[in-house]
Amino acid sequence: MSNAGLLLDRAEAVGELGRVAETREDALTLLGGAILAGVPGLEGARLPRFEGQPREYFGKVAEIVEQGGGRAGVAALLSEASRLFPGKSGKGREAAAARDSAPHALPISIALEEDLGDEQILAIVKASRGVAASLGRRAALDLVSREEGGLCVSFEGASEAEAETIVQSLRASIEPSMRVSVARESHAFRDYFLDPLEAEGPDGQRFVLDHVRASTRLVDVAQAILEAYEEAFWPMGKGEKALPVVDLRRPGERGARRLFSQQTLHDAGVLPFDLLEVHPERRAGSVNPFLLTESLAMVKNQILEFAATHPGFEVQANALDVPTEYLVRFRAPGFAPGAPPRRIEEHEVLLVMPPDFPVKAPEAYFQREVFHPNVDAKTGLVCLGVLAESYRPGLHFGTVCQMLVDMASYRNYELREFYNAEAHAWASSPEGQAAIVAIGGRSRIELEGGAVRRARSVRIERLSA
């Protein structure tokens, strides 16, 4: 082939690379992934800093890769771009769908505690490759995320038993001068970006999900859409709670499919170009009155039994026979808003059985001031565990009462999902963790079984109508 033909091929490749990886974050993700994938021409190469226009930057990168690996190196670089950014490549949906048959991966997060340069981040990637080689495994870069402050490396075929060895080896291999923390991620697949992906609110307003990761949970997507609306539009006041639910609508298919909000986008089978419809949960038809009466009577007995066996736990109901509301009071060490948060001991919670109980979960609202990541600061609404996605009819209300006590005292809380951003930031901080442990609460590491996973924020952009 003539030199003109080679230049044309390079120009097309450069244009595609610049279109797919148009930010520093994307460029580092692509180059790091290419280094771990063994793309020829990158081994030992000194890569330029990402600056200027993406096309100009990848023009320099392609020239370096061609010098060491020829046209095969550039082709391999394009292949890695398709793997990491399936929605932006020409084979987006096919590439994302093929991941379901990919081998098991053990993802390890490497969180950066300071802003590192391109060379340092790529040095961490090379250290990961060395650890993988020492264990006879293959490492692959998932993502470099500026917003979440780190990167994620997957070790293909590695078992859970090897997780601690990999974590310790990575800590020892990364330069001591780099302030990083290494931990096991919570998902079990190689992460990737799902752009382009759109969501639709209850009023038909469209949103673009920007750089959304496949490991993002649907509840985080729903929360991001919910926060784009005024409170009056999406009622969350006492007695009129409306939880967000997510339906999947796929191009070329009829109808929509309800998704389980605790799943990741990957596990839910979401693909690039899919549409996520987010709307308030619609109430089902009325419950059989005999079932409702029987269930309410059972709840009453279970709550009174719990109160009788737990001194200091007081109950007040709105009716003698079949109450639908309970005001419970108890003592437990906890926190109220302040700077720093102040210690409190007394709590008061309103338990409400909705009209279609027991099909629908009960609702709980803290009546006194409380500072907790899983309690809405304005309404006191409890958003956690057995009162949310894990609720099933027949749940023993002694368990619910104990959960409220444990929640108030930080024996039971969730940092991967939160409804009070200020309380979440404090509870996640070293100061907050020390205060929680001091009152007998559980540390984040203890609560999450040693794996620290950062709460996932979702960037959205409202499309003009």
Short mmCIF file of C-alpha atoms in Angstrom, two decimals:
data_model
loop_
_atom_site.label_atom_id
_atom_site.label_comp_id
_atom_site.label_asym_id
_atom_site.label_seq_id
_atom_site.Cartn_x
_atom_site.Cartn_y
_atom_site.Cartn_z
CA MET A 1 0.00 0.00 0.00
CA SER A 2 1.25 3.49 -0.80
CA ASN A 3 2.21 6.05 1.85
CA ALA A 4 -0.93 7.99 0.90
CA GLY A 5 -3.03 4.91 1.75
CA LEU A 6 -1.34 4.53 5.15
CA LEU A 7 -1.93 8.21 5.92
CA LEU A 8 -5.60 7.85 4.96
CA ASP A 9 -5.98 4.83 7.26
CA ARG A 10 -4.32 6.70 10.09
CA ALA A 11 -6.50 9.75 9.52
CA GLU A 12 -9.65 7.61 9.73
CA ALA A 13 -8.38 5.89 12.88
CA VAL A 14 -7.43 9.19 14.49
CA GLY A 15 -10.83 10.63 13.71
CA GLU A 16 -12.57 7.62 15.29
CA LEU A 17 -10.35 7.68 18.40
CA GLY A 18 -10.88 11.40 18.88
CA ARG A 19 -14.64 10.97 18.58
CA VAL A 20 -14.82 8.07 21.06
CA ALA A 21 -12.37 9.38 23.70
CA GLU A 22 -12.83 13.14 23.73
CA THR A 23 -11.78 13.92 27.32
CA ARG A 24 -8.64 13.35 29.39
CA GLU A 25 -10.59 10.83 31.47
CA ASP A 26 -11.56 8.88 28.34
CA ALA A 27 -8.07 9.08 26.85
CA LEU A 28 -6.46 7.67 30.02
CA THR A 29 -9.06 4.92 30.15
CA LEU A 30 -8.33 3.97 26.54
CA LEU A 31 -4.54 4.11 26.80
CA GLY A 32 -4.48 2.29 30.13
CA GLY A 33 -6.75 -0.41 28.75
CA ALA A 34 -4.57 -0.69 25.64
CA ILE A 35 -1.41 -1.09 27.76
CA LEU A 36 -2.99 -3.92 29.77
CA ALA A 37 -4.32 -5.50 26.57
CA GLY A 38 -0.77 -5.57 25.18
CA VAL A 39 -1.45 -3.32 22.19
CA PRO A 40 1.80 -3.36 20.14
CA GLY A 41 3.67 -0.09 20.02
CA LEU A 42 2.76 1.06 23.54
CA GLU A 43 5.22 -1.03 25.54
CA GLY A 44 7.81 1.37 26.93
CA ALA A 45 6.53 4.26 24.80
CA ARG A 46 6.53 7.76 26.26
CA LEU A 47 3.04 9.05 25.62
CA PRO A 48 2.16 12.73 25.31
CA ARG A 49 -0.01 14.56 27.86
CA PHE A 50 -3.63 14.97 26.90
CA GLU A 51 -4.08 18.57 25.80
CA GLY A 52 -5.56 20.44 22.89
CA GLN A 53 -8.10 18.85 20.58
CA PRO A 54 -8.71 15.06 20.91
CA ARG A 55 -8.01 14.53 17.21
CA GLU A 56 -4.62 16.25 17.45
CA TYR A 57 -3.73 14.28 20.59
CA PHE A 58 -4.60 10.89 19.07
CA GLY A 59 -2.72 11.89 15.94
CA LYS A 60 0.45 11.91 18.08
CA VAL A 61 -0.55 8.65 19.83
CA ALA A 62 -1.29 6.87 16.54
CA GLU A 63 2.09 7.92 15.16
CA ILE A 64 3.84 6.45 18.22
CA VAL A 65 1.83 3.23 18.03
CA GLU A 66 2.49 2.85 14.29
CA GLN A 67 6.21 3.26 14.79
CA GLY A 68 6.35 0.40 17.29
CA GLY A 69 3.43 -1.80 16.25
CA GLY A 70 2.53 -0.85 12.71
CA ARG A 71 -1.03 -0.77 11.46
CA ALA A 72 -1.88 -3.76 13.72
CA GLY A 73 -1.17 -1.57 16.75
CA VAL A 74 -3.57 1.13 15.59
CA ALA A 75 -6.24 -1.51 14.82
CA ALA A 76 -5.81 -3.00 18.31
CA LEU A 77 -6.18 0.48 19.83
CA LEU A 78 -9.47 0.92 17.94
CA SER A 79 -10.62 -2.50 19.19
CA GLU A 80 -9.95 -1.48 22.82
CA ALA A 81 -11.93 1.72 22.26
CA SER A 82 -14.89 -0.37 21.10
CA ARG A 83 -14.65 -2.56 24.23
CA LEU A 84 -14.59 0.33 26.69
CA PHE A 85 -17.01 2.67 24.89
CA PRO A 86 -19.43 0.30 23.12
CA GLY A 87 -22.12 2.94 22.67
CA LYS A 88 -19.80 5.26 20.78
CA SER A 89 -18.37 2.64 18.46
CA GLY A 90 -20.01 1.30 15.35
CA LYS A 91 -20.81 -2.02 17.06
CA GLY A 92 -22.14 -0.54 20.29
CA ARG A 93 -25.15 -2.73 21.11
CA GLU A 94 -23.48 -5.92 19.92
CA ALA A 95 -20.35 -5.20 21.99
CA ALA A 96 -22.35 -4.48 25.16
CA ALA A 97 -24.60 -7.53 24.70
CA ALA A 98 -21.58 -9.80 24.19
CA ARG A 99 -20.35 -8.98 27.69
CA ASP A 100 -22.91 -11.34 29.19
CA SER A 101 -20.81 -14.25 27.92
CA ALA A 102 -17.51 -12.73 29.07
CA PRO A 103 -15.44 -14.64 31.68
CA HIS A 104 -15.86 -13.87 35.38
CA ALA A 105 -13.79 -10.90 36.49
CA LEU A 106 -12.64 -9.68 39.90
CA PRO A 107 -12.78 -5.86 39.82
CA ILE A 108 -10.45 -3.97 42.15
CA SER A 109 -10.92 -0.23 42.71
CA ILE A 110 -7.87 2.01 43.13
CA ALA A 111 -9.10 5.28 44.61
CA LEU A 112 -6.83 8.31 44.24
CA GLU A 113 -6.57 10.52 47.31
CA GLU A 114 -4.85 13.25 45.34
CA ASP A 115 -4.83 14.52 41.75
CA LEU A 116 -2.24 12.48 39.85
CA GLY A 117 -0.70 13.21 36.48
CA ASP A 118 -1.14 11.10 33.36
CA GLU A 119 2.25 9.40 33.84
CA GLN A 120 1.42 8.40 37.44
CA ILE A 121 -1.96 6.95 36.50
CA LEU A 122 -0.40 4.92 33.68
CA ALA A 123 2.31 3.78 36.14
CA ILE A 124 -0.47 2.37 38.34
CA VAL A 125 -1.83 0.55 35.28
CA LYS A 126 1.59 -0.99 34.61
CA ALA A 127 1.89 -2.03 38.27
CA SER A 128 -1.49 -3.77 37.92
CA ARG A 129 -0.21 -5.66 34.90
CA GLY A 130 2.81 -6.84 36.91
CA VAL A 131 0.60 -8.10 39.75
CA ALA A 132 -1.62 -9.97 37.29
CA ALA A 133 1.41 -11.57 35.61
CA SER A 134 2.79 -12.73 38.97
CA LEU A 135 -0.50 -14.55 39.64
CA GLY A 136 -0.83 -15.98 36.15
CA ARG A 137 -3.86 -13.80 35.46
CA ARG A 138 -4.76 -11.21 32.84
CA ALA A 139 -5.60 -7.71 33.98
CA ALA A 140 -7.85 -5.33 32.08
CA LEU A 141 -8.61 -1.70 32.80
CA ASP A 142 -12.26 -0.95 33.34
CA LEU A 143 -12.44 2.80 33.80
CA VAL A 144 -10.53 5.86 34.86
CA SER A 145 -13.01 8.17 36.57
CA ARG A 146 -12.03 11.74 37.38
CA GLU A 147 -15.31 12.38 39.21
CA GLU A 148 -14.99 9.36 41.48
CA GLY A 149 -11.25 9.86 41.84
CA GLY A 150 -9.72 6.63 40.66
CA LEU A 151 -9.63 3.65 38.36
CA CYS A 152 -10.82 0.07 38.36
CA VAL A 153 -8.79 -2.91 37.19
CA SER A 154 -10.36 -6.33 36.56
CA PHE A 155 -8.46 -9.58 37.00
CA GLU A 156 -10.01 -12.09 34.62
CA GLY A 157 -10.75 -15.51 36.07
CA ALA A 158 -9.57 -14.55 39.56
CA SER A 159 -11.53 -16.01 42.48
CA GLU A 160 -12.82 -14.33 45.62
CA ALA A 161 -10.15 -16.24 47.55
CA GLU A 162 -7.49 -14.35 45.60
CA ALA A 163 -8.99 -10.92 46.25
CA GLU A 164 -7.02 -10.14 49.39
CA THR A 165 -3.74 -11.30 47.78
CA ILE A 166 -4.37 -9.04 44.79
CA VAL A 167 -5.26 -6.07 46.99
CA GLN A 168 -2.13 -6.48 49.13
CA SER A 169 0.10 -6.99 46.06
CA LEU A 170 -1.26 -3.84 44.42
CA ARG A 171 -0.67 -1.80 47.56
CA ALA A 172 2.92 -3.02 47.65
CA SER A 173 3.50 -2.41 43.92
CA ILE A 174 2.21 1.14 43.71
CA GLU A 175 4.78 3.80 44.58
CA PRO A 176 4.59 4.83 48.27
CA SER A 177 4.61 8.49 47.17
CA MET A 178 1.18 8.01 45.55
CA ARG A 179 -1.67 8.31 48.02
CA VAL A 180 -4.16 5.65 46.95
CA SER A 181 -6.52 3.16 48.57
CA VAL A 182 -7.19 -0.29 47.10
CA ALA A 183 -10.35 -2.36 47.67
CA ARG A 184 -12.53 -5.07 46.13
CA GLU A 185 -15.38 -3.68 44.02
CA SER A 186 -18.91 -4.93 44.60
CA HIS A 187 -19.76 -6.09 41.06
CA ALA A 188 -18.36 -9.11 39.23
CA PHE A 189 -17.79 -7.95 35.66
CA ARG A 190 -15.52 -5.68 33.68
CA ASP A 191 -17.02 -2.21 33.84
CA TYR A 192 -17.65 0.00 30.81
CA PHE A 193 -19.49 3.14 29.74
CA LEU A 194 -23.06 2.83 28.44
CA ASP A 195 -23.25 6.14 26.57
CA PRO A 196 -25.41 7.02 24.75
CA LEU A 197 -28.24 6.37 27.16
CA GLU A 198 -31.34 8.45 27.77
CA ALA A 199 -33.92 8.62 30.55
CA GLU A 200 -37.42 10.04 30.50
CA GLY A 201 -39.16 11.68 33.45
CA PRO A 202 -42.88 11.35 34.27
CA ASP A 203 -43.71 14.49 32.28
CA GLY A 204 -41.98 13.20 29.14
CA GLN A 205 -38.85 15.32 29.67
CA ARG A 206 -35.77 13.61 28.24
CA PHE A 207 -32.37 13.47 29.95
CA VAL A 208 -28.99 12.31 28.64
CA LEU A 209 -27.01 10.17 31.10
CA ASP A 210 -23.45 11.42 30.80
CA HIS A 211 -20.61 8.89 31.17
CA VAL A 212 -22.79 6.47 33.07
CA ARG A 213 -21.00 3.29 34.13
CA ALA A 214 -22.54 -0.14 33.69
CA SER A 215 -21.93 -0.81 37.41
CA THR A 216 -24.25 2.08 38.35
CA ARG A 217 -27.38 0.91 40.15
CA LEU A 218 -30.77 1.81 38.74
CA VAL A 219 -31.75 3.42 42.05
CA ASP A 220 -28.92 5.95 41.54
CA VAL A 221 -30.22 6.77 38.07
CA ALA A 222 -33.76 7.20 39.39
CA GLN A 223 -32.53 9.43 42.21
CA ALA A 224 -30.66 11.68 39.77
CA ILE A 225 -33.80 12.12 37.65
CA LEU A 226 -35.97 12.70 40.71
CA GLU A 227 -33.69 15.49 41.93
CA ALA A 228 -34.12 17.34 38.62
CA TYR A 229 -37.76 18.06 39.52
CA GLU A 230 -39.30 20.42 42.03
CA GLU A 231 -40.60 18.71 45.16
CA ALA A 232 -44.15 19.86 44.38
CA PHE A 233 -44.07 18.01 41.06
CA TRP A 234 -42.86 14.72 42.56
CA PRO A 235 -44.59 14.49 45.97
CA MET A 236 -42.44 13.17 48.78
CA GLY A 237 -44.37 14.65 51.71
CA LYS A 238 -45.67 12.61 54.63
CA GLY A 239 -48.56 10.38 53.67
CA GLU A 240 -48.03 10.88 49.92
CA LYS A 241 -44.70 9.21 49.29
CA ALA A 242 -44.07 8.26 45.68
CA LEU A 243 -40.99 6.09 45.17
CA PRO A 244 -39.32 6.25 41.75
CA VAL A 245 -39.49 3.12 39.60
CA VAL A 246 -37.66 2.39 36.35
CA ASP A 247 -38.99 0.76 33.18
CA LEU A 248 -36.85 -0.25 30.21
CA ARG A 249 -37.98 0.61 26.69
CA ARG A 250 -35.82 -0.72 23.87
CA PRO A 251 -35.75 0.49 20.25
CA GLY A 252 -37.56 -1.92 17.97
CA GLU A 253 -39.38 -3.71 20.80
CA ARG A 254 -42.98 -3.26 21.90
CA GLY A 255 -43.88 -2.37 25.47
CA ALA A 256 -41.73 -1.65 28.51
CA ARG A 257 -40.14 -3.94 31.11
CA ARG A 258 -40.04 -3.12 34.85
CA LEU A 259 -36.51 -3.26 36.30
CA PHE A 260 -35.42 -4.08 39.85
CA SER A 261 -33.91 -0.83 41.14
CA GLN A 262 -31.15 -2.44 43.22
CA GLN A 263 -29.64 -4.04 40.11
CA THR A 264 -26.75 -2.52 38.21
CA LEU A 265 -27.39 -1.36 34.65
CA HIS A 266 -25.29 -4.30 33.47
CA ASP A 267 -27.22 -6.89 35.48
CA ALA A 268 -30.52 -5.41 34.29
CA GLY A 269 -29.40 -5.96 30.68
CA VAL A 270 -29.41 -2.27 29.75
CA LEU A 271 -27.69 -1.52 26.43
CA PRO A 272 -26.55 1.69 24.72
CA PHE A 273 -29.45 3.56 23.04
CA ASP A 274 -32.00 2.09 25.48
CA LEU A 275 -34.51 4.43 27.14
CA LEU A 276 -35.08 4.32 30.91
CA GLU A 277 -38.51 5.61 31.95
CA VAL A 278 -38.48 6.95 35.51
CA HIS A 279 -41.78 7.74 37.19
CA PRO A 280 -43.49 7.59 40.59
CA GLU A 281 -44.70 4.19 41.63
CA ARG A 282 -48.35 3.82 40.67
CA ARG A 283 -50.69 2.44 43.30
CA ALA A 284 -52.22 -0.95 42.58
CA GLY A 285 -55.92 -1.69 43.00
CA SER A 286 -57.42 -2.04 46.43
CA VAL A 287 -56.41 -4.96 48.63
CA ASN A 288 -58.97 -7.56 49.71
CA PRO A 289 -60.41 -6.06 52.93
CA PHE A 290 -60.21 -9.39 54.76
CA LEU A 291 -56.50 -9.71 53.89
CA LEU A 292 -55.91 -6.11 54.98
CA THR A 293 -57.68 -6.58 58.34
CA GLU A 294 -55.87 -9.85 59.04
CA SER A 295 -52.49 -8.33 58.16
CA LEU A 296 -53.07 -5.22 60.30
CA ALA A 297 -54.06 -7.38 63.27
CA MET A 298 -50.90 -9.43 62.86
CA VAL A 299 -48.76 -6.30 62.70
CA LYS A 300 -50.34 -5.04 65.91
CA ASN A 301 -49.51 -8.27 67.76
CA GLN A 302 -45.93 -8.32 66.49
CA ILE A 303 -45.22 -4.68 67.44
CA LEU A 304 -46.76 -5.10 70.90
CA GLU A 305 -44.74 -8.30 71.42
CA PHE A 306 -41.53 -6.45 70.51
CA ALA A 307 -42.40 -3.59 72.90
CA ALA A 308 -43.13 -6.04 75.73
CA THR A 309 -39.71 -7.69 75.37
CA HIS A 310 -37.70 -4.48 74.87
CA PRO A 311 -37.86 -2.13 77.89
CA GLY A 312 -38.01 1.53 76.90
CA PHE A 313 -39.64 0.84 73.52
CA GLU A 314 -43.03 2.61 73.71
CA VAL A 315 -45.91 2.32 71.24
CA GLN A 316 -48.93 4.53 70.60
CA ALA A 317 -51.50 3.51 67.94
CA ASN A 318 -54.23 5.42 66.09
CA ALA A 319 -56.88 2.75 66.83
CA LEU A 320 -57.56 -0.04 69.36
CA ASP A 321 -58.53 -2.90 67.02
CA VAL A 322 -56.70 -2.62 63.68
CA PRO A 323 -54.36 0.40 63.74
CA THR A 324 -52.89 1.74 60.52
CA GLU A 325 -50.38 4.06 62.21
CA TYR A 326 -47.99 3.60 65.13
CA LEU A 327 -45.93 6.22 66.91
CA VAL A 328 -42.96 4.44 68.49
CA ARG A 329 -40.48 5.99 70.93
CA PHE A 330 -37.16 4.53 71.99
CA ARG A 331 -33.73 5.46 73.30
CA ALA A 332 -30.60 4.83 71.23
CA PRO A 333 -27.36 6.77 70.72
CA GLY A 334 -27.52 8.81 67.52
CA PHE A 335 -26.90 12.21 65.96
CA ALA A 336 -28.82 15.37 65.15
CA PRO A 337 -27.72 18.13 62.71
CA GLY A 338 -24.97 20.41 63.97
CA ALA A 339 -21.40 21.45 63.37
CA PRO A 340 -20.23 18.92 64.33
CA PRO A 341 -23.38 16.74 64.56
CA ARG A 342 -24.56 16.59 68.17
CA ARG A 343 -25.31 13.45 70.16
CA ILE A 344 -28.94 12.53 70.88
CA GLU A 345 -30.58 9.62 72.70
CA GLU A 346 -34.33 9.89 72.17
CA HIS A 347 -36.11 9.03 68.93
CA GLU A 348 -39.69 9.06 67.70
CA VAL A 349 -40.81 7.33 64.50
CA LEU A 350 -44.21 7.23 62.77
CA LEU A 351 -44.99 3.86 61.11
CA VAL A 352 -47.72 4.08 58.45
CA MET A 353 -49.48 1.16 56.75
CA PRO A 354 -50.56 2.36 53.24
CA PRO A 355 -54.06 1.60 51.88
CA ASP A 356 -52.80 -1.36 49.81
CA PHE A 357 -50.77 -2.91 52.64
CA PRO A 358 -49.50 -5.68 52.85
CA VAL A 359 -48.84 -5.67 49.10
CA LYS A 360 -47.01 -2.35 49.50
CA ALA A 361 -44.30 -1.74 52.06
CA PRO A 362 -44.96 0.26 55.24
CA GLU A 363 -43.66 3.81 55.48
CA ALA A 364 -41.58 5.17 58.34
CA TYR A 365 -40.88 8.81 59.24
CA PHE A 366 -38.60 10.11 61.98
CA GLN A 367 -40.58 12.74 63.90
CA ARG A 368 -37.64 14.24 65.75
CA GLU A 369 -34.54 15.80 64.26
CA VAL A 370 -32.05 13.16 63.15
CA PHE A 371 -28.85 13.33 61.09
CA HIS A 372 -28.63 10.17 59.00
CA PRO A 373 -27.74 9.46 55.34
CA ASN A 374 -30.80 7.22 54.87
CA VAL A 375 -33.37 9.63 56.32
CA ASP A 376 -34.75 12.47 54.21
CA ALA A 377 -33.77 15.73 55.92
CA LYS A 378 -37.08 17.48 55.15
CA THR A 379 -39.68 14.76 55.62
CA GLY A 380 -37.98 12.29 57.96
CA LEU A 381 -38.76 9.52 55.46
CA VAL A 382 -36.77 6.34 56.04
CA CYS A 383 -35.28 4.93 52.82
CA LEU A 384 -33.45 1.73 53.64
CA GLY A 385 -33.48 -2.05 53.56
CA VAL A 386 -36.59 -3.92 54.65
CA LEU A 387 -38.79 -0.85 54.16
CA ALA A 388 -37.69 -0.51 50.54
CA GLU A 389 -36.73 -3.04 47.85
CA SER A 390 -36.29 -6.03 50.20
CA TYR A 391 -39.79 -5.76 51.71
CA ARG A 392 -42.05 -8.76 51.16
CA PRO A 393 -45.56 -9.39 52.53
CA GLY A 394 -45.27 -11.43 55.72
CA LEU A 395 -42.22 -9.58 57.03
CA HIS A 396 -42.20 -9.74 60.84
CA PHE A 397 -42.66 -6.28 62.32
CA GLY A 398 -40.40 -7.12 65.22
CA THR A 399 -37.67 -7.04 62.55
CA VAL A 400 -38.89 -3.62 61.41
CA CYS A 401 -38.81 -2.25 64.97
CA GLN A 402 -35.30 -3.56 65.56
CA MET A 403 -34.17 -2.12 62.23
CA LEU A 404 -35.35 1.35 63.30
CA VAL A 405 -33.39 1.10 66.57
CA ASP A 406 -30.27 -0.16 64.76
CA MET A 407 -30.63 2.53 62.12
CA ALA A 408 -30.85 5.36 64.65
CA SER A 409 -27.71 4.09 66.40
CA TYR A 410 -25.76 3.56 63.12
CA ARG A 411 -25.71 -0.20 63.56
CA ASN A 412 -27.57 -0.42 60.25
CA TYR A 413 -27.01 2.16 57.50
CA GLU A 414 -26.20 2.34 53.81
CA LEU A 415 -23.59 4.60 52.20
CA ARG A 416 -23.99 3.30 48.64
CA GLU A 417 -27.49 4.79 48.57
CA PHE A 418 -28.38 7.96 50.45
CA TYR A 419 -31.10 10.59 50.78
CA ASN A 420 -29.25 13.19 52.85
CA ALA A 421 -26.08 14.27 51.03
CA GLU A 422 -24.70 16.25 53.99
CA ALA A 423 -25.15 13.33 56.41
CA HIS A 424 -23.67 10.98 53.81
CA ALA A 425 -20.55 13.12 53.42
CA TRP A 426 -20.10 13.28 57.20
CA ALA A 427 -20.75 9.58 57.80
CA SER A 428 -18.24 8.71 55.04
CA SER A 429 -15.52 10.98 56.44
CA PRO A 430 -12.83 9.84 58.93
CA GLU A 431 -14.34 12.17 61.55
CA GLY A 432 -17.83 10.77 61.01
CA GLN A 433 -16.62 7.18 61.12
CA ALA A 434 -14.77 7.83 64.38
CA ALA A 435 -17.90 9.38 65.92
CA ILE A 436 -20.07 6.47 64.75
CA VAL A 437 -17.72 3.89 66.23
CA ALA A 438 -17.56 5.91 69.48
CA ILE A 439 -21.33 5.47 70.06
CA GLY A 440 -21.15 1.74 69.33
CA GLY A 441 -22.09 1.97 65.66
CA ARG A 442 -20.54 -0.13 62.91
CA SER A 443 -17.67 1.18 60.79
CA ARG A 444 -18.06 1.38 57.04
CA ILE A 445 -15.55 -1.41 56.47
CA GLU A 446 -17.32 -3.66 58.98
CA LEU A 447 -20.72 -2.84 57.47
CA GLU A 448 -19.66 -3.55 53.89
CA GLY A 449 -17.57 -6.61 54.63
CA GLY A 450 -14.24 -4.90 54.00
CA ALA A 451 -15.05 -3.57 50.52
CA VAL A 452 -15.48 0.19 50.32
CA ARG A 453 -17.58 1.23 47.36
CA ARG A 454 -18.16 4.91 46.74
CA ALA A 455 -21.70 6.12 46.30
CA ARG A 456 -22.31 6.53 42.59
CA SER A 457 -23.35 9.93 41.34
CA VAL A 458 -25.03 10.16 37.95
CA ARG A 459 -24.47 13.15 35.69
CA ILE A 460 -27.52 14.08 33.63
CA GLU A 461 -28.18 16.72 31.02
CA ARG A 462 -31.71 17.93 30.36
CA LEU A 463 -32.63 17.86 26.69
CA SER A 464 -34.62 20.80 25.39
CA ALA A 465 -38.22 19.88 24.63
#
